[in-house]
Short mmCIF file of C-alpha atoms and ligand atoms in Angstrom, two decimals:
data_model
loop_
_atom_site.label_atom_id
_atom_site.label_comp_id
_atom_site.label_asym_id
_atom_site.label_seq_id
_atom_site.Cartn_x
_atom_site.Cartn_y
_atom_site.Cartn_z
CA MET A 26 89.81 83.16 15.26
CA ARG A 27 88.13 82.28 11.98
CA LYS A 28 91.03 82.21 9.55
CA ILE A 29 94.53 81.08 10.45
CA LEU A 30 97.02 82.40 7.93
CA LEU A 31 100.73 81.83 7.41
CA ASP A 32 103.11 84.34 5.84
CA GLU A 33 104.72 83.43 2.55
CA ASN A 34 108.11 83.11 4.29
CA GLU A 35 106.61 80.56 6.70
CA MET A 36 105.82 78.18 3.84
CA PRO A 37 107.56 74.83 4.50
CA LYS A 38 110.96 74.41 2.86
CA TYR A 39 110.89 70.57 2.93
CA TRP A 40 108.37 67.89 2.01
CA TYR A 41 107.89 64.98 4.44
CA ASN A 42 108.62 61.47 3.14
CA ILE A 43 106.81 58.76 5.12
CA LEU A 44 108.78 55.80 3.70
CA PRO A 45 111.38 55.63 6.54
CA ASP A 46 108.60 55.87 9.15
CA LEU A 47 106.30 53.07 7.97
CA PRO A 48 105.53 50.21 10.41
CA GLU A 49 107.12 47.72 7.96
CA PRO A 50 109.06 48.16 4.70
CA LEU A 51 106.82 48.92 1.74
CA PRO A 52 106.42 45.89 -0.59
CA PRO A 53 108.31 46.93 -3.76
CA PRO A 54 106.56 47.67 -7.06
CA LEU A 55 107.00 44.75 -9.50
CA HIS A 56 107.85 44.87 -13.20
CA PRO A 57 104.66 44.14 -15.24
CA VAL A 58 106.39 41.48 -17.37
CA THR A 59 109.20 39.92 -15.30
CA LYS A 60 107.36 40.35 -11.94
CA GLU A 61 110.77 41.24 -10.41
CA PRO A 62 111.10 44.37 -8.21
CA VAL A 63 111.24 47.45 -10.43
CA LYS A 64 114.69 48.98 -10.93
CA PRO A 65 115.12 52.75 -11.29
CA GLU A 66 116.19 52.25 -14.96
CA ASP A 67 112.85 50.56 -15.71
CA LEU A 68 111.05 53.84 -14.99
CA GLU A 69 113.38 56.12 -16.97
CA PRO A 70 111.39 55.92 -20.26
CA ILE A 71 108.52 57.79 -18.56
CA PHE A 72 109.77 59.63 -15.45
CA PRO A 73 112.68 62.04 -14.80
CA LYS A 74 115.51 60.75 -12.59
CA ALA A 75 114.76 63.21 -9.79
CA LEU A 76 111.21 61.85 -9.36
CA ILE A 77 112.36 58.21 -9.56
CA LYS A 78 114.82 58.99 -6.78
CA GLN A 79 112.06 60.52 -4.68
CA GLU A 80 109.80 57.54 -5.40
CA MET A 81 112.33 55.21 -3.74
CA SER A 82 113.94 57.61 -1.27
CA ASN A 83 114.46 56.81 2.39
CA GLU A 84 115.29 60.40 3.31
CA ARG A 85 112.70 61.75 5.73
CA TRP A 86 112.88 65.40 4.59
CA ILE A 87 113.25 66.41 0.93
CA LYS A 88 114.01 70.00 -0.01
CA ILE A 89 111.41 71.88 -2.02
CA PRO A 90 113.27 73.64 -4.88
CA GLU A 91 113.17 77.46 -4.80
CA GLU A 92 111.56 77.51 -8.28
CA VAL A 93 108.71 75.31 -7.00
CA ARG A 94 108.20 77.43 -3.86
CA ASP A 95 108.11 80.47 -6.10
CA VAL A 96 105.14 79.05 -8.05
CA TYR A 97 103.47 77.72 -4.86
CA ALA A 98 103.53 81.32 -3.62
CA LEU A 99 100.86 82.19 -6.23
CA TRP A 100 98.33 80.65 -3.80
CA ARG A 101 100.22 79.12 -0.85
CA PRO A 102 100.25 78.98 2.11
CA THR A 103 96.53 78.21 1.94
CA PRO A 104 94.33 79.35 4.81
CA LEU A 105 93.22 77.07 7.61
CA ILE A 106 89.64 78.05 8.37
CA ARG A 107 87.48 77.32 11.39
CA ALA A 108 83.97 76.36 10.26
CA VAL A 109 82.23 78.26 13.06
CA ARG A 110 78.88 78.57 11.28
CA LEU A 111 78.81 74.86 10.48
CA GLU A 112 79.60 74.11 14.15
CA LYS A 113 76.70 76.34 15.25
CA ALA A 114 74.29 74.74 12.78
CA LEU A 115 75.25 71.32 14.13
CA LYS A 116 75.12 72.54 17.78
CA THR A 117 78.33 70.64 18.30
CA PRO A 118 80.96 71.28 20.97
CA ALA A 119 83.54 70.12 18.40
CA ARG A 120 85.82 72.69 16.78
CA ILE A 121 86.04 72.06 13.03
CA TYR A 122 88.98 73.30 10.97
CA PHE A 123 89.49 72.86 7.24
CA LYS A 124 92.57 73.36 5.08
CA TYR A 125 91.33 75.24 2.03
CA GLU A 126 93.04 73.69 -1.01
CA GLY A 127 90.32 75.10 -3.27
CA ALA A 128 92.37 78.32 -3.23
CA SER A 129 94.73 77.18 -6.02
CA PRO A 130 94.22 78.48 -9.59
CA PRO A 131 92.77 75.14 -10.85
CA GLY A 132 90.71 74.91 -7.65
CA SER A 133 92.11 71.78 -5.98
CA HIS A 134 95.17 70.37 -4.17
CA LYS A 135 96.45 68.78 -7.42
CA PRO A 136 98.86 71.57 -8.51
CA ASN A 137 100.96 70.89 -5.36
CA THR A 138 102.41 67.91 -7.24
CA ALA A 139 101.79 69.10 -10.83
CA VAL A 140 104.10 72.08 -10.28
CA ALA A 141 106.84 69.92 -8.76
CA GLN A 142 106.58 67.33 -11.54
CA ALA A 143 106.66 69.97 -14.30
CA TYR A 144 109.72 71.55 -12.68
CA TYR A 145 111.79 68.31 -12.46
CA ASN A 146 110.87 67.28 -16.01
CA ALA A 147 111.78 70.69 -17.44
CA LYS A 148 115.08 70.62 -15.54
CA GLU A 149 116.00 67.29 -17.18
CA GLY A 150 115.31 68.59 -20.69
CA ILE A 151 111.87 67.07 -21.24
CA GLU A 152 109.71 69.07 -23.65
CA ARG A 153 106.27 67.48 -23.32
CA LEU A 154 104.25 65.68 -20.64
CA THR A 155 101.37 63.28 -21.25
CA THR A 156 98.72 62.33 -18.76
CA GLU A 157 95.16 61.12 -18.32
CA THR A 158 92.24 62.87 -16.70
CA GLY A 159 88.71 61.87 -15.71
CA ALA A 160 86.58 64.91 -14.98
CA GLY A 161 89.56 67.17 -15.70
CA GLN A 162 90.87 68.14 -12.25
CA TRP A 163 94.27 66.56 -12.74
CA GLY A 164 94.53 67.52 -16.41
CA SER A 165 93.84 71.16 -15.61
CA ALA A 166 96.39 71.17 -12.78
CA LEU A 167 99.05 69.75 -15.12
CA CYS A 168 98.23 72.15 -17.98
CA PHE A 169 98.52 75.06 -15.53
CA ALA A 170 101.85 73.78 -14.17
CA THR A 171 103.49 72.82 -17.49
CA LYS A 172 102.70 76.25 -18.95
CA LEU A 173 104.61 77.93 -16.12
CA PHE A 174 107.72 75.84 -16.92
CA ASP A 175 107.37 76.12 -20.73
CA LEU A 176 106.46 72.48 -21.37
CA LYS A 177 103.81 71.15 -23.74
CA CYS A 178 101.04 69.02 -22.26
CA THR A 179 98.89 66.29 -23.88
CA VAL A 180 95.90 65.15 -21.85
CA TYR A 181 93.93 61.98 -22.63
CA MET A 182 90.50 62.74 -21.21
CA VAL A 183 87.95 59.97 -20.58
CA LYS A 184 85.62 60.35 -23.59
CA VAL A 185 82.32 60.49 -21.71
CA SER A 186 83.64 63.34 -19.53
CA TYR A 187 85.13 65.13 -22.56
CA TYR A 188 81.66 65.54 -24.01
CA GLN A 189 79.64 65.84 -20.78
CA LYS A 190 81.94 68.20 -18.87
CA PRO A 191 83.33 70.74 -21.33
CA TYR A 192 84.38 73.42 -18.85
CA ARG A 193 87.54 71.79 -17.55
CA ARG A 194 88.55 71.01 -21.13
CA VAL A 195 88.25 74.73 -21.85
CA LEU A 196 90.32 75.44 -18.74
CA MET A 197 93.03 73.02 -19.94
CA GLU A 198 93.07 74.61 -23.39
CA THR A 199 93.15 78.09 -21.89
CA TRP A 200 96.38 77.08 -20.13
CA GLY A 201 97.72 75.84 -23.49
CA GLY A 202 97.16 72.09 -23.15
CA GLU A 203 96.08 69.68 -25.89
CA VAL A 204 93.08 67.57 -24.86
CA ILE A 205 92.21 64.29 -26.64
CA PRO A 206 89.09 62.23 -25.96
CA SER A 207 90.11 58.70 -24.93
CA PRO A 208 90.02 56.01 -26.33
CA SER A 209 91.62 57.71 -29.35
CA ASP A 210 93.29 56.66 -32.60
CA ARG A 211 96.57 58.21 -31.43
CA THR A 212 97.74 55.02 -29.72
CA GLU A 213 97.78 51.31 -30.37
CA VAL A 214 95.84 50.67 -27.15
CA GLY A 215 93.18 53.18 -28.21
CA ARG A 216 92.92 51.89 -31.79
CA LYS A 217 92.46 48.30 -30.57
CA ILE A 218 89.63 49.30 -28.26
CA LEU A 219 87.91 51.44 -30.91
CA GLU A 220 88.12 48.62 -33.45
CA LYS A 221 86.12 46.34 -31.16
CA ASP A 222 83.86 49.02 -29.72
CA PRO A 223 83.70 52.35 -31.59
CA ASP A 224 81.37 53.82 -28.94
CA ASN A 225 83.53 52.91 -25.95
CA PRO A 226 82.93 55.69 -23.35
CA GLY A 227 86.49 55.37 -22.02
CA SER A 228 87.80 54.91 -18.50
CA LEU A 229 90.67 56.21 -16.41
CA GLY A 230 92.49 52.91 -16.87
CA ILE A 231 92.32 53.16 -20.68
CA ALA A 232 93.41 56.82 -20.64
CA ILE A 233 96.43 55.94 -18.46
CA SER A 234 97.42 53.23 -20.95
CA GLU A 235 97.20 55.73 -23.84
CA ALA A 236 99.19 58.43 -22.05
CA ILE A 237 101.97 55.98 -21.11
CA GLU A 238 102.18 54.59 -24.64
CA ASP A 239 102.45 58.12 -26.06
CA ALA A 240 105.28 58.96 -23.62
CA VAL A 241 107.21 55.73 -24.26
CA LYS A 242 107.01 56.12 -28.05
CA HIS A 243 108.08 59.76 -28.29
CA GLU A 244 111.43 61.45 -27.67
CA ASN A 245 111.72 64.05 -24.92
CA THR A 246 108.25 63.12 -23.71
CA ASN A 247 107.45 61.89 -20.22
CA TYR A 248 104.33 60.74 -18.43
CA SER A 249 102.91 62.27 -15.30
CA LEU A 250 100.59 60.75 -12.71
CA GLY A 251 98.40 62.80 -10.36
CA SER A 252 97.96 60.40 -7.43
CA VAL A 253 98.90 56.99 -5.95
CA LEU A 254 102.71 57.13 -6.37
CA ASN A 255 105.03 57.90 -3.45
CA HIS A 256 106.45 61.07 -5.00
CA VAL A 257 102.95 62.46 -5.58
CA LEU A 258 101.98 61.93 -1.94
CA LEU A 259 105.33 63.42 -0.91
CA HIS A 260 104.60 66.69 -2.74
CA GLN A 261 101.16 66.89 -1.14
CA THR A 262 102.58 66.83 2.40
CA ILE A 263 102.96 70.61 2.18
CA ILE A 264 99.23 70.63 3.07
CA GLY A 265 99.67 68.86 6.41
CA LEU A 266 102.95 70.61 7.24
CA GLU A 267 101.27 73.99 6.84
CA ALA A 268 98.18 72.87 8.75
CA LYS A 269 100.35 71.65 11.62
CA LYS A 270 102.08 75.04 11.89
CA GLN A 271 98.74 76.82 11.70
CA LEU A 272 97.16 74.71 14.46
CA GLU A 273 100.24 75.06 16.64
CA SER A 274 100.11 78.84 16.23
CA ILE A 275 96.72 78.85 18.01
CA GLY A 276 97.56 76.09 20.50
CA GLU A 277 95.27 73.45 18.96
CA LYS A 278 95.87 69.75 18.32
CA PRO A 279 93.59 67.57 16.19
CA ASP A 280 91.68 64.64 17.75
CA VAL A 281 90.19 63.54 14.43
CA ILE A 282 91.63 64.02 10.91
CA VAL A 283 89.43 63.39 7.86
CA GLY A 284 90.01 63.39 4.12
CA CYS A 285 88.50 61.88 0.99
CA VAL A 286 90.40 59.22 -0.95
CA GLY A 287 90.56 58.65 -4.69
CA GLY A 288 94.14 57.47 -5.03
CA GLY A 289 95.04 58.89 -1.63
CA SER A 290 97.12 61.98 -2.40
CA ASN A 291 95.19 64.82 -0.75
CA PHE A 292 94.37 62.64 2.24
CA ALA A 293 97.98 61.54 2.72
CA GLY A 294 99.13 65.12 2.14
CA LEU A 295 97.11 66.28 5.12
CA CYS A 296 97.52 63.38 7.53
CA TYR A 297 101.06 61.98 6.99
CA PRO A 298 102.79 64.85 8.85
CA PHE A 299 100.55 63.97 11.84
CA ILE A 300 101.00 60.18 11.74
CA LYS A 301 103.71 59.98 14.41
CA ASP A 302 101.63 62.13 16.79
CA ALA A 303 98.58 60.10 15.89
CA GLN A 304 100.09 56.94 17.25
CA LYS A 305 101.41 58.72 20.36
CA ASP A 306 98.30 60.80 21.14
CA GLY A 307 95.60 58.51 19.76
CA ILE A 308 94.42 60.77 16.93
CA LYS A 309 91.68 59.11 14.89
CA ILE A 310 92.46 59.35 11.16
CA ILE A 311 89.59 58.56 8.79
CA ALA A 312 89.95 57.92 5.04
CA VAL A 313 86.60 58.40 3.29
CA GLU A 314 85.74 56.72 0.00
CA PRO A 315 82.54 56.24 -2.03
CA LYS A 316 80.43 53.18 -1.34
CA ALA A 317 80.29 52.84 -5.16
CA CYS A 318 84.08 52.36 -5.35
CA PRO A 319 84.95 50.84 -1.97
CA THR A 320 88.64 50.11 -2.45
CA LEU A 321 89.88 50.33 1.16
CA THR A 322 86.77 48.91 2.81
CA GLU A 323 86.03 46.03 0.42
CA GLY A 324 89.07 45.57 -1.85
CA ALA A 325 91.64 42.79 -1.58
CA TYR A 326 95.19 43.61 -0.38
CA LYS A 327 97.31 42.27 -3.22
CA TYR A 328 99.53 43.17 -6.19
CA ASP A 329 97.62 44.75 -9.09
CA TYR A 330 98.23 46.93 -12.15
CA GLY A 331 97.54 50.65 -12.07
CA ASP A 332 95.91 50.69 -15.52
CA THR A 333 93.54 48.58 -17.63
CA ALA A 334 96.05 47.33 -20.18
CA GLY A 335 98.61 46.19 -17.59
CA LEU A 336 101.44 48.49 -18.71
CA THR A 337 102.20 49.91 -15.27
CA PRO A 338 104.21 48.19 -12.54
CA LEU A 339 102.28 46.00 -10.13
CA LEU A 340 101.62 47.74 -6.81
CA LYS A 341 100.73 46.09 -3.51
CA MET A 342 97.49 47.78 -2.57
CA PHE A 343 93.85 47.37 -1.71
CA THR A 344 92.25 46.90 -5.12
CA LEU A 345 88.90 46.14 -6.72
CA GLY A 346 90.74 44.69 -9.75
CA HIS A 347 92.32 46.68 -12.61
CA ASP A 348 89.33 45.90 -14.87
CA PHE A 349 86.82 47.22 -12.30
CA ILE A 350 84.52 49.87 -13.81
CA PRO A 351 82.87 51.90 -11.06
CA PRO A 352 79.34 53.26 -11.43
CA PRO A 353 79.23 56.83 -12.81
CA ILE A 354 79.06 58.77 -9.52
CA HIS A 355 79.74 62.51 -9.66
CA ALA A 356 82.91 62.32 -7.59
CA GLY A 357 84.99 61.46 -10.67
CA GLY A 358 88.24 61.82 -8.71
CA LEU A 359 87.25 58.98 -6.38
CA ARG A 360 86.56 56.35 -9.03
CA TYR A 361 89.91 54.56 -9.05
CA HIS A 362 90.23 50.81 -8.51
CA GLY A 363 93.31 50.99 -6.27
CA ASP A 364 94.96 53.30 -3.72
CA ALA A 365 98.41 54.54 -2.79
CA PRO A 366 100.54 51.63 -1.43
CA THR A 367 101.71 53.54 1.69
CA LEU A 368 98.13 54.43 2.57
CA CYS A 369 97.05 50.80 2.09
CA LEU A 370 99.84 49.62 4.40
CA LEU A 371 98.75 52.06 7.11
CA VAL A 372 95.14 50.91 6.75
CA LYS A 373 96.27 47.29 7.00
CA HIS A 374 98.05 48.13 10.26
CA GLY A 375 94.94 49.84 11.67
CA ILE A 376 96.67 53.24 11.90
CA ILE A 377 94.17 54.71 9.43
CA GLU A 378 90.47 53.86 9.54
CA PRO A 379 88.66 53.54 6.19
CA ARG A 380 85.00 54.48 5.84
CA ALA A 381 82.69 54.28 2.81
CA VAL A 382 79.75 56.66 2.29
CA ARG A 383 76.91 56.83 -0.20
CA GLN A 384 76.54 59.61 -2.77
CA ILE A 385 73.27 61.27 -1.67
CA PRO A 386 74.36 61.77 1.98
CA THR A 387 77.61 63.33 0.70
CA PHE A 388 75.66 65.93 -1.29
CA GLU A 389 73.41 66.62 1.73
CA ALA A 390 76.61 67.36 3.64
CA GLY A 391 78.06 69.51 0.84
CA VAL A 392 74.89 71.60 0.56
CA MET A 393 74.83 72.11 4.33
CA PHE A 394 78.44 73.28 4.11
CA ALA A 395 77.63 75.69 1.26
CA ARG A 396 74.65 77.07 3.19
CA THR A 397 76.68 77.71 6.36
CA GLU A 398 80.28 78.39 5.29
CA GLY A 399 79.46 79.68 1.80
CA ILE A 400 81.98 77.71 -0.23
CA VAL A 401 80.57 75.10 -2.65
CA PRO A 402 82.71 71.96 -2.24
CA ALA A 403 83.77 69.55 -4.99
CA PRO A 404 81.74 66.29 -4.99
CA GLU A 405 84.94 64.49 -3.84
CA THR A 406 85.33 66.87 -0.90
CA ASN A 407 81.70 66.22 0.10
CA HIS A 408 82.77 62.72 1.13
CA ALA A 409 85.10 64.17 3.76
CA ILE A 410 82.47 66.69 4.87
CA ARG A 411 79.90 63.90 5.37
CA VAL A 412 82.15 62.15 7.86
CA VAL A 413 83.16 65.43 9.53
CA ILE A 414 79.48 66.18 10.16
CA ASP A 415 78.89 62.63 11.45
CA GLU A 416 81.85 62.97 13.83
CA ALA A 417 80.69 66.42 14.99
CA ILE A 418 77.22 65.03 15.73
CA LYS A 419 78.80 62.16 17.64
CA ALA A 420 80.83 64.69 19.68
CA ARG A 421 77.55 66.47 20.53
CA GLU A 422 75.84 63.26 21.59
CA GLU A 423 78.82 62.25 23.71
CA GLY A 424 79.34 65.81 25.01
CA GLU A 425 82.99 65.81 23.90
CA GLU A 426 84.93 68.90 22.90
CA LYS A 427 86.81 67.46 19.94
CA VAL A 428 89.07 69.16 17.42
CA ILE A 429 88.27 67.91 13.91
CA LEU A 430 90.62 68.74 11.04
CA PHE A 431 89.76 67.99 7.43
CA ASN A 432 91.12 68.64 3.98
CA PHE A 433 88.95 70.75 1.74
CA SER A 434 90.44 69.20 -1.40
CA GLY A 435 88.70 71.44 -3.93
CA HIS A 436 85.81 73.73 -4.74
CA GLY A 437 82.84 72.60 -6.83
CA LEU A 438 82.24 75.57 -9.10
CA LEU A 439 82.89 73.45 -12.19
CA ASP A 440 80.75 70.62 -10.82
CA LEU A 441 77.42 72.43 -10.69
CA LYS A 442 75.76 69.81 -12.91
CA ALA A 443 76.16 67.40 -10.00
CA TYR A 444 74.49 69.85 -7.62
CA ASP A 445 71.69 70.38 -10.16
CA ASP A 446 71.11 66.62 -10.25
CA PHE A 447 71.06 66.48 -6.44
CA LEU A 448 68.80 69.51 -5.95
CA TYR A 449 66.27 68.23 -8.51
CA GLY A 450 66.17 64.66 -7.25
CA ARG A 451 68.00 63.04 -10.15
CA LEU A 452 70.80 61.49 -8.07
CA GLN A 453 70.68 57.80 -7.33
CA ASP A 454 72.36 55.57 -4.79
CA THR A 455 72.57 52.11 -6.26
C1 PLP B 30 91.43 64.34 -7.67
C2 PLP B 30 90.68 64.82 -6.51
C3 PLP B 30 90.51 64.02 -5.35
C4 PLP B 30 90.98 62.60 -5.26
O1 PLP B 30 92.33 62.38 -5.48
P1 PLP B 30 93.35 61.98 -4.32
O2 PLP B 30 94.60 61.63 -5.01
O3 PLP B 30 92.76 60.85 -3.56
O4 PLP B 30 93.50 63.18 -3.48
C5 PLP B 30 89.83 64.57 -4.28
N1 PLP B 30 89.33 65.82 -4.32
C6 PLP B 30 89.47 66.61 -5.40
C7 PLP B 30 88.88 67.98 -5.38
C8 PLP B 30 90.15 66.13 -6.52
O5 PLP B 30 90.29 66.93 -7.59
#
């Protein structure tokens, strides 16, 4: 069977929270000034109570509100697809399945959490959300989600992307969002940076600082983050919970699970529901990151800030340093200096294997996928596909009939400039 579908009424009713199942308690986030463990009240200026509770919850299963499931039903459950033509092209005995998260309206997994976050904020009387975006994947997911719950949305978009990648800005504005190139003169952080350097191209860290400042300084305004935090990963587990049901329905079990990692949310969303089985059955779980931003493979495991200005709590994670500025690779969603603390803990314990890949081989993999399976993957997703192809080739060489599952985190139809650069030899691997 090529396409394994679930009925709408088979969509999971609970998200899976990994916190109670970690090999050791998660080191707590620390207050940026006092360096004491963060208290729920500390987060209330920027997050709704329901999300703060989820962030710290030890409940294994958390109910997905009906209103959220109702919006999910616009595109969920997403299909699980067997990549038969890719298998044939690789002459591999491996069976390759991908969970197609490109099926959402914004084209990636990100609305799985954007919709939940918009819902909880609206329910607590918030009227506007602020956030940051790099290439615009997260910003467009949040503009889509806030519109459905009648919230306003202000997106600080990294300035260089704002001018170089106009299409996602148009998408955000089509869904009613306000998009501001960052650094901007809207915030103190932004004004300070512009004073010193009027041509500053911006970074994700600066945009986060601006979005948080805006939320803290305005009534009925909260901030929203698209990756890294526990509640974000929690909402993404619907991906793995659906995939598990879909594989079970055809009597398959994964031997290898692969995903790309920016902050870790789509990867965790797919693999966390399998983690217990992984330890029991020896499933190999591979987290793929860019060699240009090698957080898990070369970062230090220590407390660090989530943003440039040091406004966020300190998180214990693998980090390249909060002032790290990664080279401008096309996989904008993978250029973050840190990673989700739960994912880092699982890497530290050897339960998840990190792997770093270079940009050009990821595009070779993405083009091969497009030429066999038809769908053009996002540059981020190409990182996962590179390792899937490597594992499938290894299965061929070793004559092993493996089941490989990977997360197709998004399509690349708004990233065609990157493909143009690849196809015409303008891509570089530094
Ligand atoms: C944002 C994004 C990623 C990386 O973010 P994670 O939180 O690590 O999942 C990966 N793929 C796509 C398509 C994205 O938009």
